[in-house]
Amino acid sequence: MTKINQIYKTKPVPVLSFEVYPPHQEESVKSLFQTLEELNPRQAGVDFISVTYGAGGSANHELTQHIASYIQNHFGVTALHHLTGINQTPATLHHNLSEMKAAGIENILAVRGDLPSSDYDNSCYPFAKDLITDIKKENDFSIGAAVYPEGHVDNPITGISVGGVREKISAGSQFLISQLFFDNNAFYKMQEELKNNYIQIPVSAGILPIISQKQVEKLTYMIGSSLPAKLAKIVHKYQDNPEALRQAGMAYAMEQIYDLLDHGVDGIHLYAMNQADILTTMLPKINDYIQCKNKRYAV
């Protein structure tokens, strides 16, 4: 499979990707594969699919690796295997990386994971940069990292941590995927901050469609994402009409994506939450828009 840092280097148009997460039940895994079958990722113009990784130890790693391997072997699409520092030791990391390499997985998104602040001192990898450093020592993985346009929820400083980004790049990160945001200005401000600090690295914009009232409450609390007035009005207007809110949320996300593409973003990364309608409705539209823009520039 192609290494993702090379995709960013060689693709003349924005990189298109999306995230899936490992379901807890076997039937749900089959359902996820069926959704991907219906989508046909390559036909939809998808460059890579990321597979998340929780704090479930070896069983969780095996499931993430299983899904990532299936994506590559069955659909012929590059998989980005998430790897967290939580509960990871140098020994388990070495074992996991060896298994991934043997399975043909060459792309990793290295993140710290959700860790109580009281456990920082007890963790072998308290920060993503620490995990990236050790991954870089083993084999030749293409390594990505997360970036936070509005700041990390655990950091009292609002906005991007330029120092944190520098540390991840110095450790070995070759591309970045942003945390979700609902105000494109936050992303553009982050881009400007990176540019002003002479940091050049591909960054995909992470977009999540709002599809429920409960989702809004969870995201604003857990992630700290700000809710623009326009989106807040949409959520309020359709709070008693779940299906209308779902459609309006996807429409708002598409507006974000079109604007980002018009501003020359390096890539779009869709947080699809394993929702079939998000994937089958939004991804073809995004790809069509990318191809249409490319044709206009080629004339």
PDB file of C-alpha atoms in Angstrom:
ATOM      1  CA  MET A   1       0.000   0.000   0.000  1.00  0.00           C
ATOM      2  CA  THR A   2       1.031   3.590  -0.603  1.00  0.00           C
ATOM      3  CA  LYS A   3       2.488   5.572   2.261  1.00  0.00           C
ATOM      4  CA  ILE A   4       0.274   8.500   3.135  1.00  0.00           C
ATOM      5  CA  ASN A   5       3.057  11.069   3.237  1.00  0.00           C
ATOM      6  CA  GLN A   6       3.720  10.154  -0.405  1.00  0.00           C
ATOM      7  CA  ILE A   7       0.045  10.586  -1.279  1.00  0.00           C
ATOM      8  CA  TYR A   8       0.198  14.169  -0.024  1.00  0.00           C
ATOM      9  CA  LYS A   9       3.404  14.773  -2.009  1.00  0.00           C
ATOM     10  CA  THR A  10       2.241  13.340  -5.316  1.00  0.00           C
ATOM     11  CA  LYS A  11      -1.510  13.953  -5.544  1.00  0.00           C
ATOM     12  CA  PRO A  12      -2.263  17.148  -7.516  1.00  0.00           C
ATOM     13  CA  VAL A  13      -5.647  17.657  -5.835  1.00  0.00           C
ATOM     14  CA  PRO A  14      -6.703  17.573  -2.150  1.00  0.00           C
ATOM     15  CA  VAL A  15      -6.417  14.232  -0.364  1.00  0.00           C
ATOM     16  CA  LEU A  16      -9.765  12.661   0.581  1.00  0.00           C
ATOM     17  CA  SER A  17     -10.122  10.379   3.597  1.00  0.00           C
ATOM     18  CA  PHE A  18     -12.522   9.331   6.323  1.00  0.00           C
ATOM     19  CA  GLU A  19     -12.518   7.662   9.720  1.00  0.00           C
ATOM     20  CA  VAL A  20     -14.206   4.498  10.947  1.00  0.00           C
ATOM     21  CA  TYR A  21     -14.136   3.019  14.430  1.00  0.00           C
ATOM     22  CA  PRO A  22     -14.104  -0.664  15.449  1.00  0.00           C
ATOM     23  CA  PRO A  23     -17.607  -1.765  16.502  1.00  0.00           C
ATOM     24  CA  HIS A  24     -17.887  -3.790  19.695  1.00  0.00           C
ATOM     25  CA  GLN A  25     -19.992  -6.591  18.212  1.00  0.00           C
ATOM     26  CA  GLU A  26     -19.109  -8.957  15.379  1.00  0.00           C
ATOM     27  CA  GLU A  27     -22.376  -8.290  13.543  1.00  0.00           C
ATOM     28  CA  SER A  28     -21.614  -4.579  13.593  1.00  0.00           C
ATOM     29  CA  VAL A  29     -18.201  -5.251  12.056  1.00  0.00           C
ATOM     30  CA  LYS A  30     -19.939  -7.118   9.227  1.00  0.00           C
ATOM     31  CA  SER A  31     -22.326  -4.185   8.856  1.00  0.00           C
ATOM     32  CA  LEU A  32     -19.376  -1.788   8.591  1.00  0.00           C
ATOM     33  CA  PHE A  33     -17.802  -3.894   5.853  1.00  0.00           C
ATOM     34  CA  GLN A  34     -21.141  -3.953   4.011  1.00  0.00           C
ATOM     35  CA  THR A  35     -21.335  -0.165   4.213  1.00  0.00           C
ATOM     36  CA  LEU A  36     -17.853   0.107   2.734  1.00  0.00           C
ATOM     37  CA  GLU A  37     -18.863  -2.362   0.027  1.00  0.00           C
ATOM     38  CA  GLU A  38     -21.822  -0.174  -0.925  1.00  0.00           C
ATOM     39  CA  LEU A  39     -19.642   2.924  -0.935  1.00  0.00           C
ATOM     40  CA  ASN A  40     -16.814   1.424  -3.014  1.00  0.00           C
ATOM     41  CA  PRO A  41     -14.096   3.690  -1.545  1.00  0.00           C
ATOM     42  CA  ARG A  42     -11.824   3.714  -4.594  1.00  0.00           C
ATOM     43  CA  GLN A  43     -14.670   4.692  -6.896  1.00  0.00           C
ATOM     44  CA  ALA A  44     -15.612   7.450  -4.440  1.00  0.00           C
ATOM     45  CA  GLY A  45     -12.100   8.880  -4.755  1.00  0.00           C
ATOM     46  CA  VAL A  46     -10.979   7.959  -1.236  1.00  0.00           C
ATOM     47  CA  ASP A  47      -7.204   8.012  -0.707  1.00  0.00           C
ATOM     48  CA  PHE A  48      -7.108   6.415   2.723  1.00  0.00           C
ATOM     49  CA  ILE A  49      -9.371   5.249   5.552  1.00  0.00           C
ATOM     50  CA  SER A  50      -8.352   5.688   9.183  1.00  0.00           C
ATOM     51  CA  VAL A  51      -9.308   3.114  11.807  1.00  0.00           C
ATOM     52  CA  THR A  52      -9.470   4.304  15.416  1.00  0.00           C
ATOM     53  CA  TYR A  53      -7.893   2.634  18.408  1.00  0.00           C
ATOM     54  CA  GLY A  54      -9.273   2.774  21.940  1.00  0.00           C
ATOM     55  CA  ALA A  55      -7.944   1.821  25.344  1.00  0.00           C
ATOM     56  CA  GLY A  56      -9.004  -1.819  25.217  1.00  0.00           C
ATOM     57  CA  GLY A  57      -5.562  -3.403  25.241  1.00  0.00           C
ATOM     58  CA  SER A  58      -4.547  -6.269  22.948  1.00  0.00           C
ATOM     59  CA  ALA A  59      -8.099  -7.192  21.926  1.00  0.00           C
ATOM     60  CA  ASN A  60      -8.711  -3.648  20.729  1.00  0.00           C
ATOM     61  CA  HIS A  61      -5.453  -3.638  18.776  1.00  0.00           C
ATOM     62  CA  GLU A  62      -6.349  -6.911  17.078  1.00  0.00           C
ATOM     63  CA  LEU A  63      -9.727  -5.558  15.959  1.00  0.00           C
ATOM     64  CA  THR A  64      -8.258  -2.310  14.647  1.00  0.00           C
ATOM     65  CA  GLN A  65      -5.609  -4.257  12.762  1.00  0.00           C
ATOM     66  CA  HIS A  66      -8.207  -6.695  11.410  1.00  0.00           C
ATOM     67  CA  ILE A  67     -10.332  -3.865  10.007  1.00  0.00           C
ATOM     68  CA  ALA A  68      -7.311  -2.004   8.624  1.00  0.00           C
ATOM     69  CA  SER A  69      -6.034  -5.162   6.911  1.00  0.00           C
ATOM     70  CA  TYR A  70      -9.469  -5.907   5.456  1.00  0.00           C
ATOM     71  CA  ILE A  71      -9.714  -2.396   4.032  1.00  0.00           C
ATOM     72  CA  GLN A  72      -6.366  -2.764   2.287  1.00  0.00           C
ATOM     73  CA  ASN A  73      -6.771  -6.342   1.078  1.00  0.00           C
ATOM     74  CA  HIS A  74     -10.435  -6.231   0.061  1.00  0.00           C
ATOM     75  CA  PHE A  75     -10.863  -2.669  -1.201  1.00  0.00           C
ATOM     76  CA  GLY A  76      -7.319  -1.851  -2.270  1.00  0.00           C
ATOM     77  CA  VAL A  77      -7.365   1.378  -0.259  1.00  0.00           C
ATOM     78  CA  THR A  78      -4.605   2.482   2.106  1.00  0.00           C
ATOM     79  CA  ALA A  79      -5.499   2.165   5.800  1.00  0.00           C
ATOM     80  CA  LEU A  80      -4.295   4.533   8.515  1.00  0.00           C
ATOM     81  CA  HIS A  81      -4.005   2.532  11.739  1.00  0.00           C
ATOM     82  CA  HIS A  82      -4.526   4.634  14.891  1.00  0.00           C
ATOM     83  CA  LEU A  83      -2.211   3.890  17.785  1.00  0.00           C
ATOM     84  CA  THR A  84      -2.548   5.409  21.253  1.00  0.00           C
ATOM     85  CA  GLY A  85      -0.014   5.769  24.031  1.00  0.00           C
ATOM     86  CA  ILE A  86      -2.542   4.722  26.671  1.00  0.00           C
ATOM     87  CA  ASN A  87      -1.598   1.461  28.416  1.00  0.00           C
ATOM     88  CA  GLN A  88       1.244   1.075  25.924  1.00  0.00           C
ATOM     89  CA  THR A  89       4.705  -0.013  27.038  1.00  0.00           C
ATOM     90  CA  PRO A  90       7.844  -0.230  24.878  1.00  0.00           C
ATOM     91  CA  ALA A  91       7.388  -4.012  24.819  1.00  0.00           C
ATOM     92  CA  THR A  92       3.735  -3.954  23.716  1.00  0.00           C
ATOM     93  CA  LEU A  93       4.517  -1.213  21.204  1.00  0.00           C
ATOM     94  CA  HIS A  94       7.285  -3.296  19.638  1.00  0.00           C
ATOM     95  CA  HIS A  95       4.958  -6.311  19.467  1.00  0.00           C
ATOM     96  CA  ASN A  96       2.100  -4.315  17.929  1.00  0.00           C
ATOM     97  CA  LEU A  97       4.320  -2.617  15.360  1.00  0.00           C
ATOM     98  CA  SER A  98       5.824  -5.959  14.328  1.00  0.00           C
ATOM     99  CA  GLU A  99       2.347  -7.423  13.799  1.00  0.00           C
ATOM    100  CA  MET A 100       1.230  -4.389  11.830  1.00  0.00           C
ATOM    101  CA  LYS A 101       4.265  -4.525   9.573  1.00  0.00           C
ATOM    102  CA  ALA A 102       3.716  -8.238   8.947  1.00  0.00           C
ATOM    103  CA  ALA A 103       0.109  -7.460   7.987  1.00  0.00           C
ATOM    104  CA  GLY A 104       1.235  -4.888   5.430  1.00  0.00           C
ATOM    105  CA  ILE A 105       0.169  -1.850   7.445  1.00  0.00           C
ATOM    106  CA  GLU A 106       2.622   1.008   6.945  1.00  0.00           C
ATOM    107  CA  ASN A 107       0.678   4.078   8.053  1.00  0.00           C
ATOM    108  CA  ILE A 108       0.052   5.115  11.660  1.00  0.00           C
ATOM    109  CA  LEU A 109      -1.801   7.987  13.309  1.00  0.00           C
ATOM    110  CA  ALA A 110      -0.062   8.353  16.672  1.00  0.00           C
ATOM    111  CA  VAL A 111      -2.112   9.977  19.436  1.00  0.00           C
ATOM    112  CA  ARG A 112      -1.865  10.102  23.207  1.00  0.00           C
ATOM    113  CA  GLY A 113      -5.436   9.022  23.833  1.00  0.00           C
ATOM    114  CA  ASP A 114      -7.697  10.033  26.701  1.00  0.00           C
ATOM    115  CA  LEU A 115      -5.663   9.774  29.873  1.00  0.00           C
ATOM    116  CA  PRO A 116      -6.527  11.213  33.311  1.00  0.00           C
ATOM    117  CA  SER A 117      -3.986  13.886  34.250  1.00  0.00           C
ATOM    118  CA  SER A 118      -3.225  11.958  37.460  1.00  0.00           C
ATOM    119  CA  ASP A 119      -1.863   9.100  35.325  1.00  0.00           C
ATOM    120  CA  TYR A 120       0.628  11.164  33.293  1.00  0.00           C
ATOM    121  CA  ASP A 121       3.572  10.222  35.501  1.00  0.00           C
ATOM    122  CA  ASN A 122       2.690   6.522  35.280  1.00  0.00           C
ATOM    123  CA  SER A 123       2.491   6.402  31.501  1.00  0.00           C
ATOM    124  CA  CYS A 124       5.394   5.385  29.274  1.00  0.00           C
ATOM    125  CA  TYR A 125       3.961   7.668  26.597  1.00  0.00           C
ATOM    126  CA  PRO A 126       2.307  10.655  28.302  1.00  0.00           C
ATOM    127  CA  PHE A 127       2.349  12.687  25.079  1.00  0.00           C
ATOM    128  CA  ALA A 128       1.978  11.869  21.387  1.00  0.00           C
ATOM    129  CA  LYS A 129       5.524  13.044  20.654  1.00  0.00           C
ATOM    130  CA  ASP A 130       6.871  10.351  22.988  1.00  0.00           C
ATOM    131  CA  LEU A 131       4.937   7.655  21.150  1.00  0.00           C
ATOM    132  CA  ILE A 132       6.007   9.013  17.749  1.00  0.00           C
ATOM    133  CA  THR A 133       9.667   8.946  18.808  1.00  0.00           C
ATOM    134  CA  ASP A 134       9.548   5.213  19.561  1.00  0.00           C
ATOM    135  CA  ILE A 135       7.476   4.353  16.473  1.00  0.00           C
ATOM    136  CA  LYS A 136      10.082   6.127  14.354  1.00  0.00           C
ATOM    137  CA  LYS A 137      12.765   3.793  15.707  1.00  0.00           C
ATOM    138  CA  GLU A 138      11.003   0.716  14.296  1.00  0.00           C
ATOM    139  CA  ASN A 139      10.777  -0.086  10.582  1.00  0.00           C
ATOM    140  CA  ASP A 140       9.750   2.648   8.175  1.00  0.00           C
ATOM    141  CA  PHE A 141       6.201   3.696   8.985  1.00  0.00           C
ATOM    142  CA  SER A 142       4.546   6.812   7.609  1.00  0.00           C
ATOM    143  CA  ILE A 143       3.456   8.644  10.758  1.00  0.00           C
ATOM    144  CA  GLY A 144       0.667  11.169  11.178  1.00  0.00           C
ATOM    145  CA  ALA A 145      -0.419  13.144  14.217  1.00  0.00           C
ATOM    146  CA  ALA A 146      -3.380  15.184  15.405  1.00  0.00           C
ATOM    147  CA  VAL A 147      -3.552  18.971  15.448  1.00  0.00           C
ATOM    148  CA  TYR A 148      -6.093  21.095  17.305  1.00  0.00           C
ATOM    149  CA  PRO A 149      -7.255  24.331  15.599  1.00  0.00           C
ATOM    150  CA  GLU A 150      -9.065  25.528  18.733  1.00  0.00           C
ATOM    151  CA  GLY A 151      -6.576  24.060  21.193  1.00  0.00           C
ATOM    152  CA  HIS A 152      -6.617  20.789  23.113  1.00  0.00           C
ATOM    153  CA  VAL A 153      -9.370  20.433  25.698  1.00  0.00           C
ATOM    154  CA  ASP A 154      -6.736  19.677  28.370  1.00  0.00           C
ATOM    155  CA  ASN A 155      -4.742  22.799  27.525  1.00  0.00           C
ATOM    156  CA  PRO A 156      -5.908  26.094  29.082  1.00  0.00           C
ATOM    157  CA  ILE A 157      -4.436  28.012  26.119  1.00  0.00           C
ATOM    158  CA  THR A 158      -6.957  28.654  23.340  1.00  0.00           C
ATOM    159  CA  GLY A 159      -5.784  27.987  19.796  1.00  0.00           C
ATOM    160  CA  ILE A 160      -3.098  25.859  18.249  1.00  0.00           C
ATOM    161  CA  SER A 161       0.022  24.922  20.211  1.00  0.00           C
ATOM    162  CA  VAL A 162       2.799  25.715  17.753  1.00  0.00           C
ATOM    163  CA  GLY A 163       5.355  24.236  20.135  1.00  0.00           C
ATOM    164  CA  GLY A 164       3.390  21.002  20.350  1.00  0.00           C
ATOM    165  CA  VAL A 165       3.240  20.737  16.559  1.00  0.00           C
ATOM    166  CA  ARG A 166       6.982  21.337  16.283  1.00  0.00           C
ATOM    167  CA  GLU A 167       7.662  18.568  18.797  1.00  0.00           C
ATOM    168  CA  LYS A 168       5.507  16.083  16.878  1.00  0.00           C
ATOM    169  CA  ILE A 169       7.240  16.935  13.603  1.00  0.00           C
ATOM    170  CA  SER A 170      10.697  16.723  15.189  1.00  0.00           C
ATOM    171  CA  ALA A 171       9.762  13.312  16.608  1.00  0.00           C
ATOM    172  CA  GLY A 172       8.850  12.025  13.144  1.00  0.00           C
ATOM    173  CA  SER A 173       5.320  13.075  12.162  1.00  0.00           C
ATOM    174  CA  GLN A 174       4.984  13.620   8.405  1.00  0.00           C
ATOM    175  CA  PHE A 175       1.392  14.826   8.135  1.00  0.00           C
ATOM    176  CA  LEU A 176      -1.375  16.135  10.386  1.00  0.00           C
ATOM    177  CA  ILE A 177      -5.121  15.578  10.676  1.00  0.00           C
ATOM    178  CA  SER A 178      -7.086  18.235  12.503  1.00  0.00           C
ATOM    179  CA  GLN A 179      -9.536  17.770  15.315  1.00  0.00           C
ATOM    180  CA  LEU A 180     -13.086  18.520  14.211  1.00  0.00           C
ATOM    181  CA  PHE A 181     -14.206  22.141  14.056  1.00  0.00           C
ATOM    182  CA  PHE A 182     -17.393  23.901  12.993  1.00  0.00           C
ATOM    183  CA  ASP A 183     -15.960  27.328  12.197  1.00  0.00           C
ATOM    184  CA  ASN A 184     -13.581  27.340   9.225  1.00  0.00           C
ATOM    185  CA  ASN A 185     -11.991  30.543  10.473  1.00  0.00           C
ATOM    186  CA  ALA A 186     -10.458  28.516  13.310  1.00  0.00           C
ATOM    187  CA  PHE A 187      -8.744  26.303  10.737  1.00  0.00           C
ATOM    188  CA  TYR A 188      -7.583  29.245   8.626  1.00  0.00           C
ATOM    189  CA  LYS A 189      -6.177  30.955  11.708  1.00  0.00           C
ATOM    190  CA  MET A 190      -4.280  27.769  12.542  1.00  0.00           C
ATOM    191  CA  GLN A 191      -2.872  27.630   9.013  1.00  0.00           C
ATOM    192  CA  GLU A 192      -1.692  31.219   9.348  1.00  0.00           C
ATOM    193  CA  GLU A 193      -0.026  30.445  12.686  1.00  0.00           C
ATOM    194  CA  LEU A 194       1.859  27.521  11.157  1.00  0.00           C
ATOM    195  CA  LYS A 195       2.906  29.620   8.168  1.00  0.00           C
ATOM    196  CA  ASN A 196       4.094  32.494  10.365  1.00  0.00           C
ATOM    197  CA  ASN A 197       6.230  30.028  12.315  1.00  0.00           C
ATOM    198  CA  TYR A 198       7.715  28.510   9.136  1.00  0.00           C
ATOM    199  CA  ILE A 199       6.067  25.139   9.693  1.00  0.00           C
ATOM    200  CA  GLN A 200       5.340  23.353   6.425  1.00  0.00           C
ATOM    201  CA  ILE A 201       3.518  20.040   6.707  1.00  0.00           C
ATOM    202  CA  PRO A 202       0.373  18.651   5.001  1.00  0.00           C
ATOM    203  CA  VAL A 203      -2.758  19.175   7.102  1.00  0.00           C
ATOM    204  CA  SER A 204      -6.133  17.568   6.418  1.00  0.00           C
ATOM    205  CA  ALA A 205      -9.174  19.361   7.800  1.00  0.00           C
ATOM    206  CA  GLY A 206     -11.299  17.141  10.048  1.00  0.00           C
ATOM    207  CA  ILE A 207     -15.024  17.612   9.457  1.00  0.00           C
ATOM    208  CA  LEU A 208     -17.865  16.016  11.407  1.00  0.00           C
ATOM    209  CA  PRO A 209     -21.527  16.445  10.408  1.00  0.00           C
ATOM    210  CA  ILE A 210     -23.845  17.233  13.313  1.00  0.00           C
ATOM    211  CA  ILE A 211     -26.630  14.656  13.206  1.00  0.00           C
ATOM    212  CA  SER A 212     -28.210  14.824  16.675  1.00  0.00           C
ATOM    213  CA  GLN A 213     -28.806  17.150  19.621  1.00  0.00           C
ATOM    214  CA  LYS A 214     -27.033  14.731  21.966  1.00  0.00           C
ATOM    215  CA  GLN A 215     -23.983  14.777  19.746  1.00  0.00           C
ATOM    216  CA  VAL A 216     -23.700  18.565  20.040  1.00  0.00           C
ATOM    217  CA  GLU A 217     -23.759  18.440  23.834  1.00  0.00           C
ATOM    218  CA  LYS A 218     -21.144  15.680  23.942  1.00  0.00           C
ATOM    219  CA  LEU A 219     -18.754  17.326  21.507  1.00  0.00           C
ATOM    220  CA  THR A 220     -18.821  20.774  23.036  1.00  0.00           C
ATOM    221  CA  TYR A 221     -18.166  19.250  26.471  1.00  0.00           C
ATOM    222  CA  MET A 222     -15.581  16.588  25.639  1.00  0.00           C
ATOM    223  CA  ILE A 223     -13.694  18.332  22.848  1.00  0.00           C
ATOM    224  CA  GLY A 224     -14.384  21.987  23.519  1.00  0.00           C
ATOM    225  CA  SER A 225     -15.370  22.806  19.944  1.00  0.00           C
ATOM    226  CA  SER A 226     -17.085  26.159  19.574  1.00  0.00           C
ATOM    227  CA  LEU A 227     -20.514  26.275  17.957  1.00  0.00           C
ATOM    228  CA  PRO A 228     -20.968  29.145  15.460  1.00  0.00           C
ATOM    229  CA  ALA A 229     -24.246  31.068  15.644  1.00  0.00           C
ATOM    230  CA  LYS A 230     -25.373  29.705  12.268  1.00  0.00           C
ATOM    231  CA  LEU A 231     -24.979  26.093  13.371  1.00  0.00           C
ATOM    232  CA  ALA A 232     -26.483  26.787  16.797  1.00  0.00           C
ATOM    233  CA  LYS A 233     -29.599  28.149  15.069  1.00  0.00           C
ATOM    234  CA  ILE A 234     -29.841  25.024  12.924  1.00  0.00           C
ATOM    235  CA  VAL A 235     -29.597  22.778  15.983  1.00  0.00           C
ATOM    236  CA  HIS A 236     -32.243  24.818  17.805  1.00  0.00           C
ATOM    237  CA  LYS A 237     -34.569  24.950  14.795  1.00  0.00           C
ATOM    238  CA  TYR A 238     -34.608  21.186  14.293  1.00  0.00           C
ATOM    239  CA  GLN A 239     -34.221  20.028  17.897  1.00  0.00           C
ATOM    240  CA  ASP A 240     -37.595  18.271  17.753  1.00  0.00           C
ATOM    241  CA  ASN A 241     -37.106  16.854  14.258  1.00  0.00           C
ATOM    242  CA  PRO A 242     -34.187  14.372  14.292  1.00  0.00           C
ATOM    243  CA  GLU A 243     -34.267  13.563  10.575  1.00  0.00           C
ATOM    244  CA  ALA A 244     -34.390  17.231   9.556  1.00  0.00           C
ATOM    245  CA  LEU A 245     -31.479  17.964  11.915  1.00  0.00           C
ATOM    246  CA  ARG A 246     -29.506  15.115  10.383  1.00  0.00           C
ATOM    247  CA  GLN A 247     -30.001  16.451   6.854  1.00  0.00           C
ATOM    248  CA  ALA A 248     -29.314  20.047   7.884  1.00  0.00           C
ATOM    249  CA  GLY A 249     -26.178  18.968   9.749  1.00  0.00           C
ATOM    250  CA  MET A 250     -24.801  17.204   6.691  1.00  0.00           C
ATOM    251  CA  ALA A 251     -25.640  20.222   4.526  1.00  0.00           C
ATOM    252  CA  TYR A 252     -23.761  22.515   6.936  1.00  0.00           C
ATOM    253  CA  ALA A 253     -20.743  20.187   6.846  1.00  0.00           C
ATOM    254  CA  MET A 254     -20.795  20.209   3.035  1.00  0.00           C
ATOM    255  CA  GLU A 255     -20.746  24.024   3.071  1.00  0.00           C
ATOM    256  CA  GLN A 256     -17.676  23.854   5.302  1.00  0.00           C
ATOM    257  CA  ILE A 257     -15.992  21.395   2.954  1.00  0.00           C
ATOM    258  CA  TYR A 258     -16.696  23.393  -0.216  1.00  0.00           C
ATOM    259  CA  ASP A 259     -15.271  26.505   1.425  1.00  0.00           C
ATOM    260  CA  LEU A 260     -12.165  24.633   2.599  1.00  0.00           C
ATOM    261  CA  LEU A 261     -11.580  23.233  -0.887  1.00  0.00           C
ATOM    262  CA  ASP A 262     -11.973  26.709  -2.372  1.00  0.00           C
ATOM    263  CA  HIS A 263      -9.262  27.867   0.035  1.00  0.00           C
ATOM    264  CA  GLY A 264      -6.837  25.187  -1.181  1.00  0.00           C
ATOM    265  CA  VAL A 265      -6.817  22.866   1.828  1.00  0.00           C
ATOM    266  CA  ASP A 266      -4.371  19.931   1.668  1.00  0.00           C
ATOM    267  CA  GLY A 267      -7.067  17.382   2.410  1.00  0.00           C
ATOM    268  CA  ILE A 268     -10.519  16.645   3.801  1.00  0.00           C
ATOM    269  CA  HIS A 269     -10.893  14.031   6.540  1.00  0.00           C
ATOM    270  CA  LEU A 270     -14.499  13.079   7.264  1.00  0.00           C
ATOM    271  CA  TYR A 271     -15.462  11.869  10.735  1.00  0.00           C
ATOM    272  CA  ALA A 272     -18.286   9.652   9.516  1.00  0.00           C
ATOM    273  CA  MET A 273     -19.035   7.752  12.765  1.00  0.00           C
ATOM    274  CA  ASN A 274     -19.678   4.566  10.747  1.00  0.00           C
ATOM    275  CA  GLN A 275     -22.870   6.157   9.409  1.00  0.00           C
ATOM    276  CA  ALA A 276     -23.696   4.719   5.980  1.00  0.00           C
ATOM    277  CA  ASP A 277     -25.702   7.721   4.775  1.00  0.00           C
ATOM    278  CA  ILE A 278     -22.893  10.149   5.641  1.00  0.00           C
ATOM    279  CA  LEU A 279     -20.407   8.107   3.634  1.00  0.00           C
ATOM    280  CA  THR A 280     -22.592   7.338   0.631  1.00  0.00           C
ATOM    281  CA  THR A 281     -24.098  10.833   0.432  1.00  0.00           C
ATOM    282  CA  MET A 282     -21.191  13.128   1.241  1.00  0.00           C
ATOM    283  CA  LEU A 283     -18.072  11.421  -0.129  1.00  0.00           C
ATOM    284  CA  PRO A 284     -19.204  11.263  -3.785  1.00  0.00           C
ATOM    285  CA  LYS A 285     -20.187  14.948  -3.607  1.00  0.00           C
ATOM    286  CA  ILE A 286     -16.802  15.889  -2.173  1.00  0.00           C
ATOM    287  CA  ASN A 287     -14.957  13.897  -4.828  1.00  0.00           C
ATOM    288  CA  ASP A 288     -17.088  15.384  -7.622  1.00  0.00           C
ATOM    289  CA  TYR A 289     -16.325  18.899  -6.372  1.00  0.00           C
ATOM    290  CA  ILE A 290     -12.599  18.152  -6.206  1.00  0.00           C
ATOM    291  CA  GLN A 291     -12.572  16.719  -9.730  1.00  0.00           C
ATOM    292  CA  CYS A 292     -14.662  19.600 -11.077  1.00  0.00           C
ATOM    293  CA  LYS A 293     -12.261  22.169  -9.622  1.00  0.00           C
ATOM    294  CA  ASN A 294      -9.311  20.249 -11.036  1.00  0.00           C
ATOM    295  CA  LYS A 295     -10.816  20.286 -14.537  1.00  0.00           C
ATOM    296  CA  ARG A 296     -11.436  24.040 -14.345  1.00  0.00           C
ATOM    297  CA  TYR A 297      -7.808  24.673 -13.386  1.00  0.00           C
ATOM    298  CA  ALA A 298      -6.561  22.327 -16.115  1.00  0.00           C
ATOM    299  CA  VAL A 299      -8.302  24.267 -18.901  1.00  0.00           C
TER     300      VAL A 299
END
